[in-house]
Amino acid sequence: MRGPTVTGALQVVVMGVSGTGKSAVGSRVAERLGVPYVEGDEHHPAANIAKMAAGTPLTDDDRRPWLEELAELLASRQHAGTSAGGPTRQRIGPFSLRVRA
């Protein structure tokens, strides 16, 4: 049995809890693959950044626009290749980084 056909460029997403080295791993992967690295934290809305700076945990509703932006960013680069890193909990909630073609 054959698997699904893959089209487009490789997209690598490195996710994990705070302080686990996602940025270091993601940037090294990008360097080795010769693709741009995207720091997921840089795409949080200002309200999320303020909450995180105050030590307030983000809710699923807080994460929704951030994940949507990351999904759009990856979709826009689907033919160029990307390595991206960003924080997440063990369970990301009802969201995903589904990239629309």
Coordinates of N, CA and C in Angstrom, one line a residue:
M1 N 0.8 -1.2 0.0 CA 0.0 0.0 0.0 C 0.9 1.2 0.0
R2 N 0.6 2.2 -0.9 CA 1.4 3.4 -1.0 C 0.8 4.5 -0.1
G3 N 1.6 5.3 0.5 CA 1.2 6.4 1.3 C 0.7 7.5 0.4
P4 N 0.3 8.6 1.1 CA -0.2 9.8 0.3 C 0.9 10.4 -0.5
T5 N 0.5 11.1 -1.6 CA 1.5 11.8 -2.4 C 1.8 13.1 -1.7
V6 N 3.0 13.5 -1.6 CA 3.4 14.7 -1.0 C 3.9 15.7 -2.0
T7 N 3.3 16.9 -1.9 CA 3.7 18.0 -2.9 C 4.2 19.2 -2.1
G8 N 4.9 20.0 -2.7 CA 5.4 21.2 -2.0 C 6.7 20.9 -1.3
A9 N 7.2 21.9 -0.6 CA 8.5 21.8 0.1 C 8.3 21.3 1.5
L10 N 9.4 20.9 2.1 CA 9.4 20.4 3.4 C 9.1 21.5 4.4
Q11 N 8.2 21.2 5.3 CA 7.9 22.2 6.4 C 8.2 21.5 7.7
V12 N 9.1 22.0 8.5 CA 9.5 21.4 9.8 C 9.0 22.3 10.9
V13 N 8.1 21.8 11.8 CA 7.6 22.6 12.9 C 8.2 21.9 14.2
V14 N 8.9 22.7 15.0 CA 9.5 22.2 16.3 C 8.6 22.8 17.4
M15 N 8.0 22.0 18.2 CA 7.1 22.5 19.3 C 7.5 21.8 20.6
G16 N 7.3 22.5 21.7 CA 7.5 22.0 23.0 C 7.3 23.0 24.0
V17 N 7.5 22.6 25.3 CA 7.3 23.6 26.4 C 8.4 24.5 26.5
S18 N 8.2 25.6 27.2 CA 9.2 26.7 27.4 C 10.5 26.1 27.9
G19 N 11.6 26.6 27.3 CA 12.9 26.3 27.7 C 13.5 25.0 27.3
T20 N 12.9 24.4 26.3 CA 13.4 23.1 25.8 C 14.4 23.1 24.6
G21 N 14.7 24.3 24.1 CA 15.6 24.4 23.0 C 15.0 24.4 21.6
K22 N 13.7 24.8 21.5 CA 13.1 24.8 20.2 C 13.7 25.7 19.3
S23 N 14.1 26.9 19.7 CA 14.7 27.9 18.8 C 16.1 27.4 18.3
A24 N 16.8 26.8 19.2 CA 18.2 26.3 18.9 C 18.0 25.1 17.9
V25 N 17.1 24.2 18.1 CA 16.9 23.1 17.2 C 16.4 23.5 15.9
G26 N 15.3 24.4 15.9 CA 14.7 24.8 14.7 C 15.6 25.6 13.8
S27 N 16.4 26.5 14.4 CA 17.4 27.3 13.6 C 18.5 26.4 13.0
R28 N 18.9 25.4 13.8 CA 19.9 24.5 13.2 C 19.4 23.6 12.1
V29 N 18.1 23.1 12.2 CA 17.5 22.4 11.2 C 17.4 23.2 9.9
A30 N 16.9 24.5 10.1 CA 16.8 25.4 9.0 C 18.1 25.6 8.3
E31 N 19.2 25.8 9.1 CA 20.5 26.0 8.5 C 21.0 24.8 7.7
R32 N 20.8 23.6 8.3 CA 21.2 22.4 7.6 C 20.4 22.1 6.3
L33 N 19.1 22.5 6.3 CA 18.3 22.3 5.1 C 18.4 23.5 4.1
G34 N 19.0 24.6 4.6 CA 19.1 25.7 3.7 C 17.7 26.4 3.5
V35 N 16.9 26.5 4.5 CA 15.6 27.1 4.5 C 15.5 28.2 5.6
P36 N 14.6 29.1 5.4 CA 14.4 30.2 6.5 C 13.9 29.6 7.8
Y37 N 14.3 30.2 8.9 CA 13.7 29.8 10.2 C 12.7 30.9 10.6
V38 N 11.6 30.4 11.1 CA 10.5 31.3 11.6 C 10.4 31.1 13.1
E39 N 10.6 32.1 13.9 CA 10.4 32.0 15.3 C 8.9 32.3 15.7
G40 N 8.2 31.2 16.1 CA 6.8 31.3 16.4 C 6.4 32.3 17.4
D41 N 7.2 32.6 18.4 CA 6.9 33.6 19.4 C 6.7 35.0 18.8
E42 N 7.4 35.2 17.7 CA 7.3 36.6 17.1 C 6.0 36.8 16.4
H43 N 5.1 35.8 16.4 CA 3.8 36.0 15.7 C 2.6 36.0 16.6
H44 N 2.9 36.1 17.9 CA 1.8 36.2 18.9 C 1.2 37.6 18.8
P45 N -0.1 37.8 18.9 CA -0.7 39.1 19.0 C -0.2 39.8 20.3
A46 N -0.2 41.2 20.3 CA 0.3 42.0 21.4 C -0.4 41.6 22.7
A47 N -1.7 41.3 22.7 CA -2.3 40.9 23.9 C -1.7 39.6 24.5
N48 N -1.4 38.7 23.7 CA -0.7 37.4 24.2 C 0.7 37.7 24.8
I49 N 1.4 38.6 24.1 CA 2.7 39.0 24.6 C 2.6 39.6 26.0
A50 N 1.6 40.5 26.2 CA 1.4 41.2 27.4 C 1.0 40.1 28.5
K51 N 0.2 39.2 28.2 CA -0.2 38.2 29.2 C 1.0 37.3 29.6
M52 N 1.8 36.9 28.6 CA 3.0 36.1 28.9 C 4.0 36.9 29.7
A53 N 4.2 38.1 29.4 CA 5.1 39.0 30.2 C 4.6 39.1 31.6
A54 N 3.3 39.1 31.9 CA 2.8 39.2 33.2 C 2.7 37.8 33.9
G55 N 3.1 36.8 33.2 CA 3.1 35.4 33.8 C 1.7 34.8 33.8
T56 N 0.8 35.3 33.0 CA -0.5 34.8 32.8 C -0.6 33.7 31.7
P57 N -1.0 32.5 32.1 CA -1.0 31.4 31.0 C -2.0 31.8 29.9
L58 N -1.7 31.4 28.7 CA -2.6 31.6 27.6 C -3.7 30.6 27.6
T59 N -4.8 31.0 27.1 CA -6.0 30.0 27.0 C -6.0 29.5 25.5
D60 N -6.8 28.5 25.3 CA -7.0 28.1 23.9 C -7.5 29.2 23.0
D61 N -8.4 30.0 23.6 CA -8.9 31.2 22.8 C -7.8 32.2 22.5
D62 N -6.8 32.3 23.4 CA -5.7 33.2 23.2 C -4.8 32.7 22.0
R63 N -4.6 31.4 22.0 CA -3.8 30.7 21.0 C -4.3 30.6 19.6
R64 N -5.7 30.7 19.5 CA -6.3 30.5 18.2 C -5.7 31.5 17.1
P65 N -5.7 32.8 17.3 CA -5.2 33.7 16.2 C -3.7 33.4 16.0
W66 N -3.0 33.1 17.0 CA -1.5 32.8 16.8 C -1.3 31.5 15.9
L67 N -2.1 30.5 16.2 CA -2.0 29.3 15.4 C -2.5 29.5 14.0
E68 N -3.5 30.3 13.8 CA -4.0 30.6 12.5 C -3.0 31.3 11.7
E69 N -2.3 32.3 12.3 CA -1.3 33.0 11.6 C -0.1 32.1 11.2
L70 N 0.3 31.2 12.1 CA 1.4 30.3 11.8 C 1.0 29.4 10.6
A71 N -0.3 28.9 10.6 CA -0.7 28.1 9.5 C -0.7 28.8 8.2
E72 N -1.2 30.1 8.2 CA -1.1 30.9 7.0 C 0.3 31.1 6.5
L73 N 1.2 31.4 7.5 CA 2.6 31.6 7.1 C 3.2 30.4 6.5
L74 N 2.9 29.2 7.1 CA 3.5 28.0 6.5 C 2.9 27.7 5.1
A75 N 1.6 28.0 5.0 CA 0.9 27.8 3.7 C 1.5 28.7 2.6
S76 N 1.8 29.9 3.0 CA 2.4 30.9 2.0 C 3.8 30.5 1.6
R77 N 4.5 29.6 2.3 CA 5.8 29.2 2.0 C 5.8 27.7 1.6
Q78 N 4.7 27.1 1.2 CA 4.6 25.7 1.0 C 5.6 25.2 -0.1
H79 N 6.0 26.1 -1.0 CA 6.9 25.7 -2.1 C 8.3 26.1 -1.8
A80 N 8.6 26.8 -0.7 CA 9.9 27.3 -0.4 C 10.7 26.6 0.7
G81 N 9.9 25.9 1.5 CA 10.6 25.2 2.7 C 10.7 26.1 3.8
T82 N 10.5 25.6 5.0 CA 10.5 26.4 6.2 C 10.8 25.6 7.4
S83 N 11.5 26.1 8.4 CA 11.6 25.5 9.7 C 11.0 26.5 10.7
A84 N 10.1 26.1 11.6 CA 9.5 27.0 12.5 C 9.5 26.4 13.9
G85 N 9.6 27.3 14.9 CA 9.5 26.8 16.3 C 8.6 27.6 17.1
G86 N 7.9 27.0 18.0 CA 7.0 27.8 18.9 C 6.6 26.9 20.1
P87 N 6.2 27.6 21.1 CA 5.8 26.9 22.4 C 4.4 26.3 22.2
T88 N 4.2 25.2 23.0 CA 2.9 24.6 23.1 C 2.8 23.8 24.4
R89 N 1.6 23.5 24.7 CA 1.5 22.6 25.8 C 1.5 21.2 25.3
Q90 N 1.5 20.2 26.1 CA 1.4 18.8 25.6 C 0.3 18.6 24.7
R91 N -0.9 19.1 25.0 CA -2.1 19.1 24.2 C -2.3 20.4 23.7
I92 N -2.5 20.6 22.4 CA -2.6 21.9 21.8 C -4.1 22.4 21.8
G93 N -5.0 21.6 22.3 CA -6.4 21.9 22.3 C -7.0 21.6 21.0
P94 N -8.1 22.2 20.7 CA -8.9 21.9 19.5 C -8.3 22.4 18.2
F95 N -7.1 22.9 18.2 CA -6.5 23.5 17.0 C -5.5 22.7 16.4
S96 N -5.1 23.0 15.2 CA -4.0 22.4 14.5 C -3.4 23.4 13.6
L97 N -2.2 23.0 13.1 CA -1.5 23.8 12.1 C -1.8 23.2 10.7
R98 N -3.1 22.9 10.4 CA -3.4 22.4 9.1 C -3.1 23.5 8.1
V99 N -2.3 23.1 7.1 CA -1.9 24.1 6.1 C -2.8 23.9 4.9
R100 N -3.5 24.9 4.4 CA -4.4 24.8 3.3 C -3.6 25.1 2.0
A101 N -3.9 24.2 1.0 CA -3.2 24.4 -0.3 C -3.9 25.5 -1.1

